[in-house]
Short mmCIF file of C-alpha atoms and ligand atoms in Angstrom, two decimals:
data_model
loop_
_atom_site.label_atom_id
_atom_site.label_comp_id
_atom_site.label_asym_id
_atom_site.label_seq_id
_atom_site.Cartn_x
_atom_site.Cartn_y
_atom_site.Cartn_z
CA UNK J 142 91.55 123.41 93.58
CA UNK J 143 88.66 121.80 95.00
CA UNK J 144 86.49 124.76 94.68
CA UNK J 145 86.37 125.12 91.23
CA UNK J 146 84.83 121.92 90.57
CA UNK J 147 80.97 121.20 90.86
CA UNK J 148 80.06 117.66 92.64
CA UNK J 149 79.72 116.03 89.38
CA UNK J 150 83.38 116.83 88.47
CA UNK J 151 84.68 114.13 91.01
CA UNK J 152 84.91 111.24 89.05
CA UNK J 153 83.05 107.99 90.51
CA UNK J 154 86.26 105.80 90.21
CA UNK J 155 89.55 107.04 89.72
CA UNK J 156 91.74 104.00 87.98
CA UNK J 157 95.50 103.98 87.67
CA UNK J 158 97.58 101.62 85.48
CA UNK J 159 99.96 99.00 86.43
CA UNK J 160 102.77 101.41 85.65
CA UNK J 161 101.57 104.16 87.75
CA UNK J 162 101.66 101.59 90.64
CA UNK J 163 105.11 103.57 92.74
CA UNK J 164 108.20 101.86 92.73
CA UNK J 165 109.13 103.00 96.07
CA UNK J 166 107.88 102.89 99.45
CA UNK J 167 107.77 106.50 101.53
CA UNK J 168 109.76 106.51 104.38
CA UNK J 169 107.82 109.28 106.54
CA UNK J 170 110.17 109.57 109.08
CA UNK J 171 112.86 111.14 106.68
CA UNK J 172 110.41 113.85 106.71
CA UNK J 173 109.71 114.02 110.39
CA UNK J 174 111.99 116.57 112.75
CA UNK J 175 110.67 115.13 116.08
CA UNK J 176 111.38 111.12 115.09
CA UNK J 177 109.31 108.21 117.16
CA UNK J 178 111.26 107.34 119.98
CA UNK J 179 114.00 103.88 119.29
CA UNK J 180 112.98 100.51 120.44
CA UNK J 181 115.09 100.10 123.24
CA UNK J 182 116.69 96.81 124.63
CA UNK J 183 114.61 96.43 128.10
CA UNK J 184 117.93 94.69 129.86
CA UNK J 185 120.20 97.20 129.13
CA UNK J 186 118.09 100.09 128.49
CA UNK J 187 119.43 101.12 125.25
CA UNK J 188 118.11 101.26 122.05
CA UNK J 189 118.41 98.06 120.16
CA UNK J 190 121.23 97.82 117.89
CA UNK J 191 121.07 96.47 114.43
CA UNK J 192 122.58 93.02 115.85
CA UNK J 193 119.95 92.60 118.31
CA UNK J 194 117.11 93.24 115.86
CA UNK J 195 118.64 90.77 113.24
CA UNK J 196 118.04 88.14 116.52
CA UNK J 197 113.84 88.11 115.50
CA UNK J 198 113.57 89.60 112.09
CA UNK J 199 115.56 89.62 108.88
CA UNK J 200 118.32 91.73 108.26
CA UNK J 201 116.18 93.82 105.63
CA UNK J 202 113.66 94.27 108.01
CA UNK J 203 115.82 95.25 110.84
CA UNK J 204 117.47 97.69 108.40
CA UNK J 205 114.15 99.01 107.64
CA UNK J 206 113.40 99.54 110.86
CA UNK J 207 116.18 101.53 112.18
CA UNK J 208 116.65 103.66 109.12
CA UNK J 209 115.39 107.06 109.85
CA UNK J 210 116.93 109.12 106.92
CA UNK J 211 116.54 107.42 103.44
CA UNK J 212 112.96 109.06 102.00
CA UNK J 213 112.35 106.51 99.14
CA UNK J 214 113.06 102.81 99.60
CA UNK J 215 113.08 100.82 96.20
CA UNK J 216 110.25 98.35 96.23
CA UNK J 217 112.20 95.24 94.89
CA UNK J 218 110.94 94.10 91.41
CA UNK J 219 109.97 90.89 92.61
CA UNK J 220 107.22 92.48 95.60
CA UNK J 221 106.39 95.10 92.61
CA UNK J 222 105.71 91.61 90.16
CA UNK J 223 103.33 90.28 93.63
CA UNK J 224 101.99 93.30 93.93
CA UNK J 225 100.68 93.98 90.13
CA UNK J 226 98.42 90.73 91.04
CA UNK J 227 96.11 93.07 93.46
CA UNK J 228 97.42 96.03 92.96
CA UNK J 229 96.47 98.85 92.31
CA UNK J 230 93.52 98.77 94.78
CA UNK J 231 90.49 100.40 93.37
CA UNK J 232 89.85 104.46 94.58
CA UNK J 233 86.00 104.66 94.48
CA UNK J 234 83.92 107.61 95.16
CA UNK J 235 80.92 106.62 97.56
CA UNK J 236 78.05 108.76 96.10
CA UNK J 237 75.37 106.61 96.75
CA UNK J 238 76.26 106.28 100.25
CA UNK J 239 76.76 110.16 100.66
CA UNK J 240 73.26 110.16 99.59
CA UNK J 241 72.30 107.66 102.11
CA UNK J 242 74.05 109.83 104.98
CA UNK J 243 72.84 113.21 103.72
CA UNK J 244 75.84 115.07 102.92
CA UNK J 245 77.58 117.57 100.70
CA UNK J 246 80.91 115.64 101.46
CA UNK J 247 82.84 113.81 98.59
CA UNK J 248 83.61 110.57 100.11
CA UNK J 249 86.26 108.82 98.41
CA UNK J 250 87.54 104.89 99.52
CA UNK J 251 90.45 103.00 98.85
CA UNK J 252 89.76 99.73 98.94
CA UNK J 253 92.29 97.06 100.02
CA UNK J 254 89.95 93.89 100.67
CA UNK J 255 90.07 92.67 96.90
CA UNK J 256 92.57 89.95 97.78
CA UNK J 257 91.48 86.42 99.24
CA UNK J 258 93.34 87.33 102.61
CA UNK J 259 91.22 90.16 102.21
CA UNK J 260 92.74 93.18 103.77
CA UNK J 261 96.15 95.33 102.97
CA UNK J 262 98.01 93.10 105.36
CA UNK J 263 99.38 91.62 101.80
CA UNK J 264 101.36 94.53 100.77
CA UNK J 265 104.24 93.74 104.05
CA UNK J 266 103.50 89.71 103.69
CA UNK J 267 104.87 90.06 100.43
CA UNK J 268 108.02 91.87 101.40
CA UNK J 269 108.29 89.90 104.74
CA UNK J 270 108.71 86.46 103.01
CA UNK J 271 110.54 88.06 100.00
CA UNK J 272 113.26 89.31 102.46
CA UNK J 273 113.49 86.29 104.22
CA UNK J 274 114.04 84.08 101.49
CA UNK J 275 116.50 86.26 99.68
CA UNK J 276 118.50 85.99 103.03
CA UNK J 277 118.06 82.16 102.76
CA UNK J 278 115.92 81.67 105.87
CA UNK J 279 113.48 78.61 105.62
CA UNK J 280 110.87 78.94 107.85
CA UNK J 281 108.96 81.95 109.38
CA UNK J 282 106.92 82.22 112.05
CA UNK J 283 103.82 85.01 113.66
CA UNK J 284 100.94 85.38 115.51
CA UNK J 285 97.38 86.23 114.11
CA UNK J 286 94.59 87.71 116.29
CA UNK J 287 91.37 87.35 113.32
CA UNK J 288 93.60 85.90 110.76
CA UNK J 289 93.74 88.32 108.31
CA UNK J 290 97.85 88.79 108.85
CA UNK J 291 98.22 85.00 109.30
CA UNK J 292 96.53 84.68 105.66
CA UNK J 293 98.18 87.31 103.89
CA UNK J 294 101.68 85.85 105.45
CA UNK J 295 100.57 81.91 104.47
CA UNK J 296 100.08 82.94 101.16
CA UNK J 297 103.52 84.74 100.64
CA UNK J 298 105.32 81.89 102.44
CA UNK J 299 103.90 79.77 99.98
CA UNK J 300 104.57 81.94 97.03
CA UNK J 301 108.31 82.52 98.53
CA UNK J 302 108.87 78.78 98.99
CA UNK J 303 109.17 79.22 103.13
CA UNK J 304 107.70 77.32 105.96
CA UNK J 305 105.27 79.31 108.50
CA UNK J 306 104.01 78.66 111.87
CA UNK J 307 101.27 80.63 112.99
CA UNK J 308 100.44 81.23 116.30
CA UNK J 309 96.36 81.96 116.13
CA UNK J 310 95.02 83.95 119.41
CA UNK J 311 93.07 80.61 120.79
CA UNK J 312 89.38 82.14 121.12
CA UNK J 313 90.00 83.29 117.39
CA UNK J 314 90.96 79.44 116.27
CA UNK J 315 87.75 78.61 117.68
CA UNK J 316 85.46 81.00 116.45
CA UNK J 317 87.09 81.23 112.80
CA UNK J 318 87.55 77.77 111.16
CA UNK J 319 87.22 79.22 107.55
CA UNK J 320 90.45 82.04 108.63
CA UNK J 321 91.96 79.00 110.20
CA UNK J 322 91.21 76.67 107.17
CA UNK J 323 92.58 79.32 104.73
CA UNK J 324 95.57 79.26 106.03
CA UNK J 325 96.44 75.86 105.91
CA UNK J 326 95.14 75.55 102.36
CA UNK J 327 98.40 77.66 101.34
CA UNK J 328 100.33 75.65 103.77
CA UNK J 329 100.14 77.53 106.85
CA UNK J 330 100.93 75.40 110.10
CA UNK J 331 98.19 76.91 112.69
CA UNK J 332 98.25 76.79 116.05
CA UNK J 333 95.89 78.10 118.75
CA UNK J 334 97.65 80.24 121.57
CA UNK J 335 98.37 79.85 124.23
CA UNK J 336 99.87 76.25 123.25
CA UNK J 337 102.29 74.29 124.87
CA UNK J 338 104.77 73.83 122.28
CA UNK J 339 106.63 77.34 123.88
CA UNK J 340 107.50 78.01 127.63
CA UNK J 341 105.77 81.66 127.26
CA UNK J 342 102.34 79.65 126.82
CA UNK J 343 103.38 76.72 129.06
CA UNK J 344 103.15 79.56 131.71
CA UNK J 345 100.26 80.88 130.81
CA UNK J 346 98.52 77.83 130.89
CA UNK J 347 100.01 76.84 133.89
CA UNK J 348 98.42 79.86 135.53
CA UNK J 349 94.86 79.60 133.61
CA UNK J 350 93.97 76.42 131.60
CA UNK J 351 91.36 78.69 130.02
CA UNK J 352 93.24 81.65 128.96
CA UNK J 353 91.27 82.43 125.49
CA UNK J 354 94.93 84.14 123.74
CA UNK J 355 95.66 87.52 122.97
CA UNK J 356 97.86 88.97 119.92
CA UNK J 357 100.66 89.44 123.05
CA UNK J 358 100.30 86.49 124.62
CA UNK J 359 100.58 85.07 120.87
CA UNK J 360 103.52 87.22 119.84
CA UNK J 361 105.84 85.69 122.50
CA UNK J 362 104.84 82.46 121.36
CA UNK J 363 105.96 83.40 117.94
CA UNK J 364 109.20 85.20 118.98
CA UNK J 365 110.67 81.95 120.94
CA UNK J 366 109.98 79.77 118.24
CA UNK J 367 112.06 81.89 116.20
CA UNK J 368 114.51 82.18 118.47
CA UNK J 369 114.47 78.58 119.29
CA UNK J 370 114.84 77.44 116.02
CA UNK J 371 117.63 77.35 113.05
CA UNK J 372 117.51 79.23 109.94
CA UNK J 373 113.56 81.23 111.08
CA UNK J 374 112.60 84.21 111.79
CA UNK J 375 109.95 85.93 113.91
CA UNK J 376 107.68 88.23 111.31
CA UNK J 377 104.77 90.84 112.48
CA UNK J 378 101.78 92.19 110.42
CA UNK J 379 101.52 95.17 112.12
CA UNK J 380 103.11 98.37 114.88
CA UNK J 381 106.49 98.10 113.38
CA UNK J 382 108.23 100.83 111.25
CA UNK J 383 109.01 98.44 108.51
CA UNK J 384 104.82 97.38 108.38
CA UNK J 385 104.08 101.07 107.94
CA UNK J 386 106.82 101.67 105.32
CA UNK J 387 105.64 98.86 103.19
CA UNK J 388 101.70 99.83 103.87
CA UNK J 389 102.68 103.52 102.04
CA UNK J 390 101.76 101.71 98.81
CA UNK J 391 98.21 102.25 99.96
CA UNK J 392 99.11 105.91 100.53
CA UNK J 393 101.11 106.45 97.86
CA UNK J 394 98.72 105.27 94.84
CA UNK J 395 95.90 107.38 96.66
CA UNK J 396 98.19 110.56 96.40
CA UNK J 397 98.78 109.34 92.13
CA UNK J 398 95.64 108.72 91.65
CA UNK J 399 94.14 112.13 93.19
CA UNK J 400 96.46 114.32 91.52
CA UNK J 401 95.92 112.21 88.40
CA UNK J 402 92.39 114.19 88.72
CA UNK J 403 93.21 117.36 90.52
CA UNK J 404 91.49 116.50 93.75
CA UNK J 405 93.08 117.27 97.14
CA UNK J 406 91.61 115.19 100.17
CA UNK J 407 90.64 117.84 103.10
CA UNK J 408 89.99 114.81 105.84
CA UNK J 409 92.08 111.33 105.78
CA UNK J 410 90.36 108.64 107.86
CA UNK J 411 91.51 105.27 108.43
CA UNK J 412 91.43 102.47 111.37
CA UNK J 413 93.65 102.02 113.54
CA UNK J 414 94.71 98.67 115.55
CA UNK J 415 98.42 98.77 115.51
CA UNK J 416 98.35 101.57 113.28
CA UNK J 417 99.60 100.06 109.58
CA UNK J 418 97.07 100.94 107.39
CA UNK J 419 95.91 104.11 108.81
CA UNK J 420 100.07 105.12 108.87
CA UNK J 421 100.60 103.57 104.95
CA UNK J 422 97.83 105.37 103.88
CA UNK J 423 98.21 108.88 105.58
CA UNK J 424 102.16 108.96 105.55
CA UNK J 425 102.84 110.38 101.57
CA UNK J 426 99.89 113.39 102.91
CA UNK J 427 101.34 113.83 106.43
CA UNK J 428 104.95 114.37 104.40
CA UNK J 429 103.84 117.18 102.45
CA UNK J 430 101.92 118.77 105.47
CA UNK J 431 105.34 118.05 107.65
CA UNK J 432 107.36 119.75 104.54
CA UNK J 433 104.84 122.77 104.42
CA UNK J 434 103.17 122.41 100.75
CA UNK J 435 99.52 120.92 102.23
CA UNK J 436 97.44 120.90 105.11
CA UNK J 437 94.77 118.00 106.14
CA UNK J 438 93.09 116.65 108.82
CA UNK J 439 93.98 113.27 110.03
CA UNK J 440 91.59 110.90 112.13
CA UNK J 441 92.35 107.66 113.24
CA UNK J 442 89.47 105.66 114.30
CA UNK J 443 89.92 102.85 117.50
CA UNK J 444 88.02 100.45 118.93
CA UNK J 445 86.34 101.04 122.50
CA UNK J 446 87.59 97.85 123.72
CA UNK J 447 90.70 98.71 122.95
CA UNK J 448 91.68 102.15 122.80
CA UNK J 449 94.88 102.65 123.12
CA UNK J 450 95.05 106.43 121.41
CA UNK J 451 92.50 107.98 123.53
CA UNK J 452 92.61 106.23 126.62
CA UNK J 453 96.02 104.79 126.94
CA UNK J 454 99.44 106.23 128.23
CA UNK J 455 102.17 107.60 125.91
CA UNK J 456 105.68 105.37 127.52
CA UNK J 457 108.02 102.96 126.71
CA UNK J 458 106.54 99.49 127.23
CA UNK J 459 106.54 95.83 125.69
CA UNK J 460 105.33 94.71 122.46
CA UNK J 461 104.21 91.41 124.30
CA UNK J 462 102.36 89.77 126.72
CA UNK J 463 105.60 87.79 127.70
CA UNK J 464 108.03 90.28 127.80
CA UNK J 465 110.63 88.84 124.89
CA UNK J 466 110.63 91.80 122.69
CA UNK J 467 112.04 94.74 122.78
CA UNK J 468 109.89 97.89 124.17
CA UNK J 469 108.70 100.58 122.02
CA UNK J 470 107.63 104.47 122.82
CA UNK J 471 103.71 104.01 122.15
CA UNK J 472 100.26 104.59 123.78
CA UNK J 473 99.50 101.59 125.22
CA UNK J 474 97.01 99.75 127.23
CA UNK J 475 99.72 98.03 129.04
CA UNK J 476 101.49 95.17 127.87
CA UNK J 477 99.49 92.92 130.27
CA UNK J 478 96.25 94.20 128.67
CA UNK J 479 93.33 91.86 127.69
CA UNK J 480 90.88 93.58 125.75
CA UNK J 481 87.18 92.58 126.36
CA UNK J 482 85.77 90.67 123.34
CA UNK J 483 85.19 92.03 120.10
CA UNK J 484 84.47 91.38 117.07
CA UNK J 485 87.38 93.24 115.58
CA UNK J 486 89.71 91.36 115.91
CA UNK J 487 92.45 93.58 114.45
CA UNK J 488 91.92 96.22 116.59
CA UNK J 489 92.46 94.40 119.73
CA UNK J 490 96.33 95.16 119.34
CA UNK J 491 97.21 96.85 123.36
CA UNK J 492 99.76 99.50 122.02
CA UNK J 493 100.09 101.16 118.69
CA UNK J 494 102.90 102.02 116.15
CA UNK J 495 105.37 104.27 117.70
CA UNK J 496 105.09 106.41 114.11
CA UNK J 497 101.30 107.07 114.86
CA UNK J 498 102.19 107.63 118.63
CA UNK J 499 104.46 110.26 117.91
CA UNK J 500 102.34 111.99 115.45
CA UNK J 501 99.11 111.86 118.11
CA UNK J 502 101.30 113.34 120.56
CA UNK J 503 102.68 115.83 118.26
CA UNK J 504 98.68 116.59 117.90
CA UNK J 505 98.68 116.29 114.47
CA UNK J 506 96.15 113.49 114.40
CA UNK J 507 92.62 113.01 116.15
CA UNK J 508 91.52 109.96 117.70
CA UNK J 509 88.17 108.57 118.13
CA UNK J 510 87.24 105.37 119.83
CA UNK J 511 83.80 103.42 118.77
CA UNK J 512 81.61 100.88 120.13
CA UNK J 513 81.29 97.74 117.96
CA UNK J 514 77.38 98.02 117.39
CA UNK J 515 77.57 102.00 116.26
CA UNK J 516 80.36 100.12 113.80
CA UNK J 517 77.92 97.56 112.42
CA UNK J 518 75.21 99.76 111.93
CA UNK J 519 77.83 101.99 110.08
CA UNK J 520 78.93 99.01 108.04
CA UNK J 521 75.69 98.26 107.21
CA UNK J 522 74.30 101.55 105.62
CA UNK J 523 77.97 101.97 103.83
CA UNK J 524 77.20 97.91 102.83
CA UNK J 525 74.01 98.96 101.56
CA UNK J 526 75.00 101.69 99.42
CA UNK J 527 78.06 100.54 97.92
CA UNK J 528 77.51 96.75 97.47
CA UNK J 529 80.52 95.79 99.57
CA UNK J 530 80.94 94.15 102.78
CA UNK J 531 83.11 95.77 104.95
CA UNK J 532 85.39 94.22 107.67
CA UNK J 533 84.55 95.27 111.22
CA UNK J 534 87.86 96.90 112.11
CA UNK J 535 87.25 99.08 108.88
CA UNK J 536 83.97 99.76 109.80
CA UNK J 537 85.31 101.90 112.89
CA UNK J 538 86.49 103.82 109.71
CA UNK J 539 83.33 104.56 108.28
CA UNK J 540 81.97 105.14 111.51
CA UNK J 541 84.18 108.68 111.89
CA UNK J 542 83.81 109.04 108.60
CA UNK J 543 79.91 109.28 108.76
CA UNK J 544 80.48 111.04 112.55
CA UNK J 545 82.69 113.89 110.20
CA UNK J 546 80.50 113.96 106.82
CA UNK J 547 77.32 114.95 108.47
CA UNK J 548 78.92 118.00 110.05
CA UNK J 549 78.24 118.97 106.27
CA UNK J 550 74.36 117.99 105.14
CA UNK J 551 73.31 117.75 101.52
CA UNK J 552 72.37 121.11 100.21
CA UNK J 553 70.70 121.86 96.63
CA UNK J 554 74.56 123.32 95.53
CA UNK J 555 76.26 120.32 97.16
CA UNK J 556 79.47 122.06 96.78
CA UNK J 557 80.55 122.80 100.78
CA UNK J 558 81.77 119.26 101.86
CA UNK J 559 84.91 118.57 102.23
CA UNK J 560 86.15 115.64 100.14
CA UNK J 561 87.22 113.01 102.68
CA UNK J 562 89.08 109.71 101.91
CA UNK J 563 89.29 107.03 103.75
CA UNK J 564 91.15 103.40 103.65
CA UNK J 565 88.32 100.87 103.84
CA UNK J 566 91.03 98.22 104.80
CA UNK J 567 89.50 94.92 104.12
CA UNK J 568 86.29 93.07 103.34
CA UNK J 569 83.47 91.52 106.12
CA UNK J 570 83.15 88.23 104.33
CA UNK J 571 85.01 86.29 106.77
CA UNK J 572 83.03 88.12 109.88
CA UNK J 573 79.65 86.95 109.18
CA UNK J 574 79.02 85.62 112.88
CA UNK J 575 79.36 89.08 113.68
CA UNK J 576 77.20 90.54 111.01
CA UNK J 577 74.83 87.62 112.37
CA UNK J 578 75.04 88.57 116.03
CA UNK J 579 74.37 92.26 115.00
CA UNK J 580 71.26 91.54 112.75
CA UNK J 581 69.60 89.63 115.56
CA UNK J 582 70.76 92.47 118.22
CA UNK J 583 73.12 90.49 120.13
CA UNK J 584 75.46 93.23 119.93
C1 PLP X 96 94.64 93.68 110.66
C2 PLP X 96 93.32 94.64 110.40
C3 PLP X 96 93.65 95.84 110.79
C4 PLP X 96 94.38 96.89 111.62
O1 PLP X 96 96.01 96.46 111.79
P1 PLP X 96 96.32 98.25 111.58
O2 PLP X 96 97.81 97.55 111.57
O3 PLP X 96 95.92 99.17 112.43
O4 PLP X 96 95.97 98.29 110.14
C5 PLP X 96 92.43 96.88 110.02
N1 PLP X 96 91.51 96.16 109.04
C6 PLP X 96 91.77 95.14 108.80
C7 PLP X 96 90.51 94.88 107.75
C8 PLP X 96 92.32 94.08 108.99
O5 PLP X 96 92.70 93.19 108.90
#
């Protein structure tokens, strides 16, 4: 359908009304012939049961985790009400960015950074806090790396009247005081991890008191506290099937918006840490492809310091360093992998969503890993052109978009390039130390 259009017929900004926000999440697994492998209980080697999962997760979260058949899962009204405070997220044509990089591609971005948590993570945080409240819990625990997930969950727990303990990777706790303080402002209790509060933390500190922490370690601590504290459950901000499900709101809105203007994306790009923004963004489009309705090119952009898709192994592995969680079949660097220091805190997870892993394994998606210098260079071009400062994580997607778009140089007619749409997962306002290093030539 795009062939009929001249470049000016691609609108600059695509608006949706509040009524057009989708009212159900889309469960991609329902359209997958070969499903992602189940989580297994390492003690028995059998797939985890609903009962086992509810020891750690909320009941509704556990049900969603295991549901492979319900195609659309209604978004409860209370969650829709919260979504309307920051959604629909804008879908914007990056026309100046197209000029800056000299391409005939038409580039759109879906911006998820328009809320105080600064990223897409609020989409799942609200849902998970809502379910916890509904089943009468009083307290949630979680981990956070760079702090985006912890912030989103602190905001959500405050809304739902729940206490929150956040185990924050120690090096981030020290390097990102602003993140720490937002979480506290919204009422979260923030503990640098590894800590002396848990057996997992004590064990790691006894081996190395200077351990800088990692997401895997922080998860172990958060899970341990959840299972040993009454009325407390653990929630996770990425990787899990339920999180990808909640994040499909990103892709569903994009789908509605593009259909409204008769635009078909050719290439769909996102950055991948645990896979939730990309998974949620591409899911409705991949569903069309799996049903034989359309064809797209999907691209995952990951960090070269934690390249699970491009360099990891596809196998069963633990989701955390302390080996207290179920095992997932995924592309992984190994549960004890500690990535070299890198400013894209959200892309430091050792594994990858089992759904995205299976999709990649089936050859339905391409993946590329990028070095942080190139990512900040891409971010700077984008910021200058579009007036939005991207998160370092999101910059990986921008770098991938540049590589893809510049295969189609600008021409006089400008009709040859593909339509590329990418998820701009967050803002970089809390990453100015990293931008400073880049600006000073220290990256
Ligand atoms: C957390 C985060 C990511 C990575 O997480 P995914 O689950 O892979 O989406 C990417 N971008 C931003 C801005 C983040 O906060």
